[in-house]
PDB file of C-alpha atoms in Angstrom:
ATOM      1  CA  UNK A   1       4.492 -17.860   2.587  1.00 85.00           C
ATOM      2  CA  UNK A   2       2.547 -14.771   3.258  1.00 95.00           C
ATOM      3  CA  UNK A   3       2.831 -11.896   0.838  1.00 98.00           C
ATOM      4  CA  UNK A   4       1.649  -8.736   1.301  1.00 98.00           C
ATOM      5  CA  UNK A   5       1.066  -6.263  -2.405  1.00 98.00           C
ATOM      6  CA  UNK A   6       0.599  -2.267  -2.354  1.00 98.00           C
ATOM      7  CA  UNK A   7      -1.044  -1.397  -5.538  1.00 98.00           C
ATOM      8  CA  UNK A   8      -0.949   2.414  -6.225  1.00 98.00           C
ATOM      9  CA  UNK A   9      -3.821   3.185  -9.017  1.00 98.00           C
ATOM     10  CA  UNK A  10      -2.416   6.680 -10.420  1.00 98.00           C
ATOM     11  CA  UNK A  11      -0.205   7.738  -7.954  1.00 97.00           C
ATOM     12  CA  UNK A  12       0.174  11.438  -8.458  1.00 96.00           C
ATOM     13  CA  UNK A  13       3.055  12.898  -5.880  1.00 93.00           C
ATOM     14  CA  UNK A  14       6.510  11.323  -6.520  1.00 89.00           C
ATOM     15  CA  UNK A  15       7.760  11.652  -2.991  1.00 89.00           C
ATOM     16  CA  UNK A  16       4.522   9.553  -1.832  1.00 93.00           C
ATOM     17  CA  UNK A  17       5.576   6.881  -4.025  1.00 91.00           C
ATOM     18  CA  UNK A  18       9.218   6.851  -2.947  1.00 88.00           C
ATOM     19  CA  UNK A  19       8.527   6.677   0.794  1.00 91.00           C
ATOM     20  CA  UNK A  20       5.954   3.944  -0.075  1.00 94.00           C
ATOM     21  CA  UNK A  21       8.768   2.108  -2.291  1.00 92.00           C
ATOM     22  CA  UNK A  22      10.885   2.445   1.116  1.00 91.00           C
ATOM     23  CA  UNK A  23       8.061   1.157   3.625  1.00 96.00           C
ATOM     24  CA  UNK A  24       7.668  -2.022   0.577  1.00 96.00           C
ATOM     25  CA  UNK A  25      11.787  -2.721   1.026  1.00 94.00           C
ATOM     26  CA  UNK A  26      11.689  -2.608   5.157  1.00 94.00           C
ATOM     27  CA  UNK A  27       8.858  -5.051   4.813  1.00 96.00           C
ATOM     28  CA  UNK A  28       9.154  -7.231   1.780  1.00 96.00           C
ATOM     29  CA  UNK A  29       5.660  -5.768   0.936  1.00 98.00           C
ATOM     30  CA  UNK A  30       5.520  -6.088  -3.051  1.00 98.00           C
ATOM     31  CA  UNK A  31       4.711  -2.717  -5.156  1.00 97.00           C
ATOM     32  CA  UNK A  32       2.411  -2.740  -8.015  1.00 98.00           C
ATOM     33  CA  UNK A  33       1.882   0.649  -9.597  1.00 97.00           C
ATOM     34  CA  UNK A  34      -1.155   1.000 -12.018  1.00 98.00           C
ATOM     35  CA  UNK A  35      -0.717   4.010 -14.836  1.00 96.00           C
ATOM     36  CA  UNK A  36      -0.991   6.779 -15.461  1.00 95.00           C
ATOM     37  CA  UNK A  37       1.252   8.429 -12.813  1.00 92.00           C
ATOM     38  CA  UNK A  38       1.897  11.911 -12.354  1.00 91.00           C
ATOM     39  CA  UNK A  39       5.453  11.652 -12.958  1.00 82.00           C
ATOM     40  CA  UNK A  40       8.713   9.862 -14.632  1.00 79.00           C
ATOM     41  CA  UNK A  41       9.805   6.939 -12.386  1.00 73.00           C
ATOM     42  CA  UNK A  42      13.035   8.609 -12.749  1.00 67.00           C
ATOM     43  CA  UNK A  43      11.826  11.711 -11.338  1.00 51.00           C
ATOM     44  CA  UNK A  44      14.649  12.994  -8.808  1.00 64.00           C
ATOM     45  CA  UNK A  45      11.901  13.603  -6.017  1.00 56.00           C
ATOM     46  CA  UNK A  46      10.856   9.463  -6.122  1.00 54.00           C
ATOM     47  CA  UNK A  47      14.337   8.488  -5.581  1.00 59.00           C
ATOM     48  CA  UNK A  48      15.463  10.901  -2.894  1.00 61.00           C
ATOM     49  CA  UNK A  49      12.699   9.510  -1.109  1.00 53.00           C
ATOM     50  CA  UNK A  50      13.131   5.835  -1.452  1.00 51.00           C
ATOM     51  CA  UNK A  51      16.957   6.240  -0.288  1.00 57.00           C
ATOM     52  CA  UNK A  52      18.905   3.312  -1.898  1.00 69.00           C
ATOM     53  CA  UNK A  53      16.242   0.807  -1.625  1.00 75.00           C
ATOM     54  CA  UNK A  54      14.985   0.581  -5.341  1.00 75.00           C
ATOM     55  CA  UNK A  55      17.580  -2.647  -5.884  1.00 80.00           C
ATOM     56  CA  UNK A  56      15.364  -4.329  -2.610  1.00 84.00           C
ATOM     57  CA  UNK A  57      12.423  -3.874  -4.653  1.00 89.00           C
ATOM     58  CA  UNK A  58      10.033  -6.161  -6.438  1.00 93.00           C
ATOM     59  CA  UNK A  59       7.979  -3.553  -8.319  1.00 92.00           C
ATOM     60  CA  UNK A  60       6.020  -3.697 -11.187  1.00 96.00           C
ATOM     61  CA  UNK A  61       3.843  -1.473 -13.198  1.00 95.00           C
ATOM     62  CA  UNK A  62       0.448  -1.674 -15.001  1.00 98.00           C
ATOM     63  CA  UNK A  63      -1.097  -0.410 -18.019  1.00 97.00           C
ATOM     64  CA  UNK A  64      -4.770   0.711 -16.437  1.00 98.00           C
ATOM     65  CA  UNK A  65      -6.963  -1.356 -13.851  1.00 97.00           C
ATOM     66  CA  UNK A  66      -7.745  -4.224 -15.829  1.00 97.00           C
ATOM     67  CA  UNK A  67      -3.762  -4.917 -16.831  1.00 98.00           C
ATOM     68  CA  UNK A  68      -3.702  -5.617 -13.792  1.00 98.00           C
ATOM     69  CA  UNK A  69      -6.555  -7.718 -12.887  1.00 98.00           C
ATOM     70  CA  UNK A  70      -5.831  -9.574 -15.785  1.00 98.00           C
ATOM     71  CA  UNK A  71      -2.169 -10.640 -14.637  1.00 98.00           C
ATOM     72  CA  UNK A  72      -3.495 -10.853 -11.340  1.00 97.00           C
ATOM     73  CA  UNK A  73      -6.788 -12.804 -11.012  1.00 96.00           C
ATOM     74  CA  UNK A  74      -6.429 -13.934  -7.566  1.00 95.00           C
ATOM     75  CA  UNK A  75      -6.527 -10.341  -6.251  1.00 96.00           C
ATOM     76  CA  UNK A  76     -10.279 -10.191  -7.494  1.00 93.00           C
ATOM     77  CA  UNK A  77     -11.071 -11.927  -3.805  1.00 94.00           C
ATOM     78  CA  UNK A  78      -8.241 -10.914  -2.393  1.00 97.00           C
ATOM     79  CA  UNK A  79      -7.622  -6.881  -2.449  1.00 98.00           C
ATOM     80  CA  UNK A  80      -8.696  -4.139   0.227  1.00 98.00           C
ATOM     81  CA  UNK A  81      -9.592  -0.886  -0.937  1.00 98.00           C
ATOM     82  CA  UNK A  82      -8.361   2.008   0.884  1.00 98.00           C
ATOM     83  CA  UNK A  83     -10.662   4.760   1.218  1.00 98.00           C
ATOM     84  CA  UNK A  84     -12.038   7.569   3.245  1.00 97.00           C
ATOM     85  CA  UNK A  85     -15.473   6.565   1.498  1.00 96.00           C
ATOM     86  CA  UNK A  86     -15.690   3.222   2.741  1.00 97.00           C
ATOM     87  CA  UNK A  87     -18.150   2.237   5.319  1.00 95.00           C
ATOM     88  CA  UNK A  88     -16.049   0.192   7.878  1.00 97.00           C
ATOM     89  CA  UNK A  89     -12.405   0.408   9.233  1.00 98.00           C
ATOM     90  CA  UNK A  90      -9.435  -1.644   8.222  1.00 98.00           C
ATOM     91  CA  UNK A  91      -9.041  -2.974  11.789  1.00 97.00           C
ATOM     92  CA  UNK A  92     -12.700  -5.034  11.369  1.00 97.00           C
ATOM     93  CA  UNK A  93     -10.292  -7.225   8.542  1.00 97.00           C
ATOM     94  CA  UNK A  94      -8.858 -10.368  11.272  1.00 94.00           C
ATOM     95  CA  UNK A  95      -7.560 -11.968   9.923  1.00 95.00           C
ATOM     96  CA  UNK A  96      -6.155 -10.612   7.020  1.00 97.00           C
ATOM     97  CA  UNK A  97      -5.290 -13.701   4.202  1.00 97.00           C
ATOM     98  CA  UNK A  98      -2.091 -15.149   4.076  1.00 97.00           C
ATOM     99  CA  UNK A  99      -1.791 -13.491   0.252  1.00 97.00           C
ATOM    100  CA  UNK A 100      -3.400  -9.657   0.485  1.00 98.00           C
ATOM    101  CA  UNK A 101      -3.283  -6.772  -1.619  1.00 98.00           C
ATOM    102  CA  UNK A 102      -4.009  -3.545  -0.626  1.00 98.00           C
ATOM    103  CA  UNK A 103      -5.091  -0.808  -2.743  1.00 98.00           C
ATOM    104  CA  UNK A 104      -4.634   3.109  -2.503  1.00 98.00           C
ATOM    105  CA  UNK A 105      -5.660   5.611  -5.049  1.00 98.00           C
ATOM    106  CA  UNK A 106      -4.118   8.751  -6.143  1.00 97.00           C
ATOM    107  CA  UNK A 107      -3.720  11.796  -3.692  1.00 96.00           C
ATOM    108  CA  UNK A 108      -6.043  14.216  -5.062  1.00 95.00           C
ATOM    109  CA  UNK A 109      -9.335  12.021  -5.713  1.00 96.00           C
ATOM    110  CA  UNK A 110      -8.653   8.242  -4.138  1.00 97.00           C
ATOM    111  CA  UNK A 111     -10.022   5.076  -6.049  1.00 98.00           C
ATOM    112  CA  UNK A 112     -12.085   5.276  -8.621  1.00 98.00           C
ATOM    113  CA  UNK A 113     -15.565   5.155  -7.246  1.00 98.00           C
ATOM    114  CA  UNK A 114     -16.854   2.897  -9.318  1.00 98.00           C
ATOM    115  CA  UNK A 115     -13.841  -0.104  -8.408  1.00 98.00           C
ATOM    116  CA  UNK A 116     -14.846   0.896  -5.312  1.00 98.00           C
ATOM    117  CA  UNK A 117     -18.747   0.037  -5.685  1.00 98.00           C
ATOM    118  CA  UNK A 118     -17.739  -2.970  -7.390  1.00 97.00           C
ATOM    119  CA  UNK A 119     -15.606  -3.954  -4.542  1.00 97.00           C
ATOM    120  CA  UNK A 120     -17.776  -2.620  -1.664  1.00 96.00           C
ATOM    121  CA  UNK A 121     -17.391  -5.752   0.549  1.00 97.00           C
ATOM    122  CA  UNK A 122     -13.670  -4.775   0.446  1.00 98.00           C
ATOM    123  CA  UNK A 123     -13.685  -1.595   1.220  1.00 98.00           C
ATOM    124  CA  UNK A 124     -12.006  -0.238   4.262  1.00 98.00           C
ATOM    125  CA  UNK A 125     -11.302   3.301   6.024  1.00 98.00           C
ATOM    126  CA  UNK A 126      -8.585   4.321   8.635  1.00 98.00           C
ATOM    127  CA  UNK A 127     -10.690   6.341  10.771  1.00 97.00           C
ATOM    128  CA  UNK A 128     -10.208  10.028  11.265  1.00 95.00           C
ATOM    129  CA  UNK A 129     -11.724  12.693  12.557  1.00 94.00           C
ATOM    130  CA  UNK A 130     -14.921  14.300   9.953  1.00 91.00           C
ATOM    131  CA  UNK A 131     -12.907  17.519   9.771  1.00 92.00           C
ATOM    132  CA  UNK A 132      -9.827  16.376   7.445  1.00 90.00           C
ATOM    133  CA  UNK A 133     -10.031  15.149   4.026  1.00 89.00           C
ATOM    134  CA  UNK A 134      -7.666  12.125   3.894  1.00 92.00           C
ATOM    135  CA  UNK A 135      -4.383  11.402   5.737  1.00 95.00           C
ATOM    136  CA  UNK A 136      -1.195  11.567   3.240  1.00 96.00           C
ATOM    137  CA  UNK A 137      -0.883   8.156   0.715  1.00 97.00           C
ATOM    138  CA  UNK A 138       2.192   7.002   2.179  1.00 97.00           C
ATOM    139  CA  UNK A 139       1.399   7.283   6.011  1.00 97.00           C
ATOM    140  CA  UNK A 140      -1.886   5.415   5.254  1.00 98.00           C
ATOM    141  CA  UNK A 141       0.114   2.619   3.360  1.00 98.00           C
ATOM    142  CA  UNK A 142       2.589   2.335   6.789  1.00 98.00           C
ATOM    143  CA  UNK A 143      -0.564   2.073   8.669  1.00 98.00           C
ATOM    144  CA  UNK A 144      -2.139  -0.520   6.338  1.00 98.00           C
ATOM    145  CA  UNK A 145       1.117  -2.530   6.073  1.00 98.00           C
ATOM    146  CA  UNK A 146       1.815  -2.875  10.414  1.00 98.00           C
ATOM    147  CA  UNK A 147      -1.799  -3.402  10.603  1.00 98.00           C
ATOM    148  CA  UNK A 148      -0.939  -6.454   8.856  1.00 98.00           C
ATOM    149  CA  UNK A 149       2.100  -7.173   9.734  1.00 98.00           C
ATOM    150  CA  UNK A 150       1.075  -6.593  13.301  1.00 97.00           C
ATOM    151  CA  UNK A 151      -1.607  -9.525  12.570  1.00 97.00           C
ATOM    152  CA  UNK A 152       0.634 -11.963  11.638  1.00 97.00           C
ATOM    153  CA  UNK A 153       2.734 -11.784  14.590  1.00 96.00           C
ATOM    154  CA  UNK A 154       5.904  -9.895  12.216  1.00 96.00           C
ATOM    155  CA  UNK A 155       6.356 -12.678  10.401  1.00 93.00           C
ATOM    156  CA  UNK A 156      10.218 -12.627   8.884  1.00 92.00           C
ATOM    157  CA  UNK A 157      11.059  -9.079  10.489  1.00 94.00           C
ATOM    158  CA  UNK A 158      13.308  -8.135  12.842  1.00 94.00           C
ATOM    159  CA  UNK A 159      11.732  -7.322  16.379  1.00 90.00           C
ATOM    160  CA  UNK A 160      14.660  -6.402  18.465  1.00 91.00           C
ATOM    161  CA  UNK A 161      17.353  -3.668  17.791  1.00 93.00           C
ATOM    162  CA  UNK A 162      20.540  -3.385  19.092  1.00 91.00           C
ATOM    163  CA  UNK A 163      22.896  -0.364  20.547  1.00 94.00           C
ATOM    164  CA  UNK A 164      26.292   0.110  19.037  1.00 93.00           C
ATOM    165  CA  UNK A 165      28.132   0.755  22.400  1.00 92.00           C
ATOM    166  CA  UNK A 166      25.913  -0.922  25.416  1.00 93.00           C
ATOM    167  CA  UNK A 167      24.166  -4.510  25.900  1.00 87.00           C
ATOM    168  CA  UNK A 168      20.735  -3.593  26.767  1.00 83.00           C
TER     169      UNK A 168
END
């Protein structure tokens, strides 16, 4: 079964998380969230902005980077690193394996440039123009996700909505 896992190393803005904890429940993306954070996971902000979701959630948090490598050794070959540093874009990925994690670092300074050295032949960019920084965490974890998702053909969503009072 394809599975795909947003890691968030230090996530800093509570409402980033929250919409990314919604985007993880419309998808069945799972959320791994490596400490510190810049907040309580109780913080009002993170659950006005993941709506009712948080019971649709498989979430689980991490002391540092290497808790997590550690309880997750098959992500060594098997994470992207989201980045405006990296060299190429996420589209160049096709496909993207059956089992992927993605990884996003915190707002104000990304991933850790030395995972990302590490990691360079994983390393991908959503391209933008020179001018801007970075896009905002959880837009770039939507586009990450359908990028994905988009690849293997929506696998388990639901492609076709419905009106209440007309038959399309």
């Amino acid at each position: 079964m394809k599975k795909i896992h947003i890691v968030l190393h230090e996530p800093e803005i509570p409402q980033n998380t929250g919409n990314i904890a919604r985007t993880c429940a419309a998808t069945g993306a799972a959320l791994h969230i490596i400490r510190p954070m810049g907040f309580e996971i109780d913080d009002k902000k993170l659950k006005r902005a993941g709506l009712d979701y948080w019971d649709k959630l498989d979430i689980t948090y991490y002391d540092d980077y290497a808790d997590f490598l550690a309880k997750h050794p098959e992500a060594v070959e098997k994470t992207y690193y989201f980045s405006t540093k990296a060299p190429r874009a996420y589209t160049e990925i096709s496909p993207y394996p059956d089992e992927v994690f993605i990884m996003f670092g915190k707002e104000t300074k990304g991933i850790p440039e030395d995972i990302l050295y590490q990691n360079r032949d994983f390393c991908v960019r959503i391209p933008m123009r020179d001018t801007i920084r970075s896009l905002n965490l959880s837009n770039s974890v939507a586009i990450a996700v359908f990028e994905i998702l988009r690849q293997w053909d929506f696998e388990g969503l639901q492609e076709e909505g419905k009106l209440n009072g007309y038959d399309w």
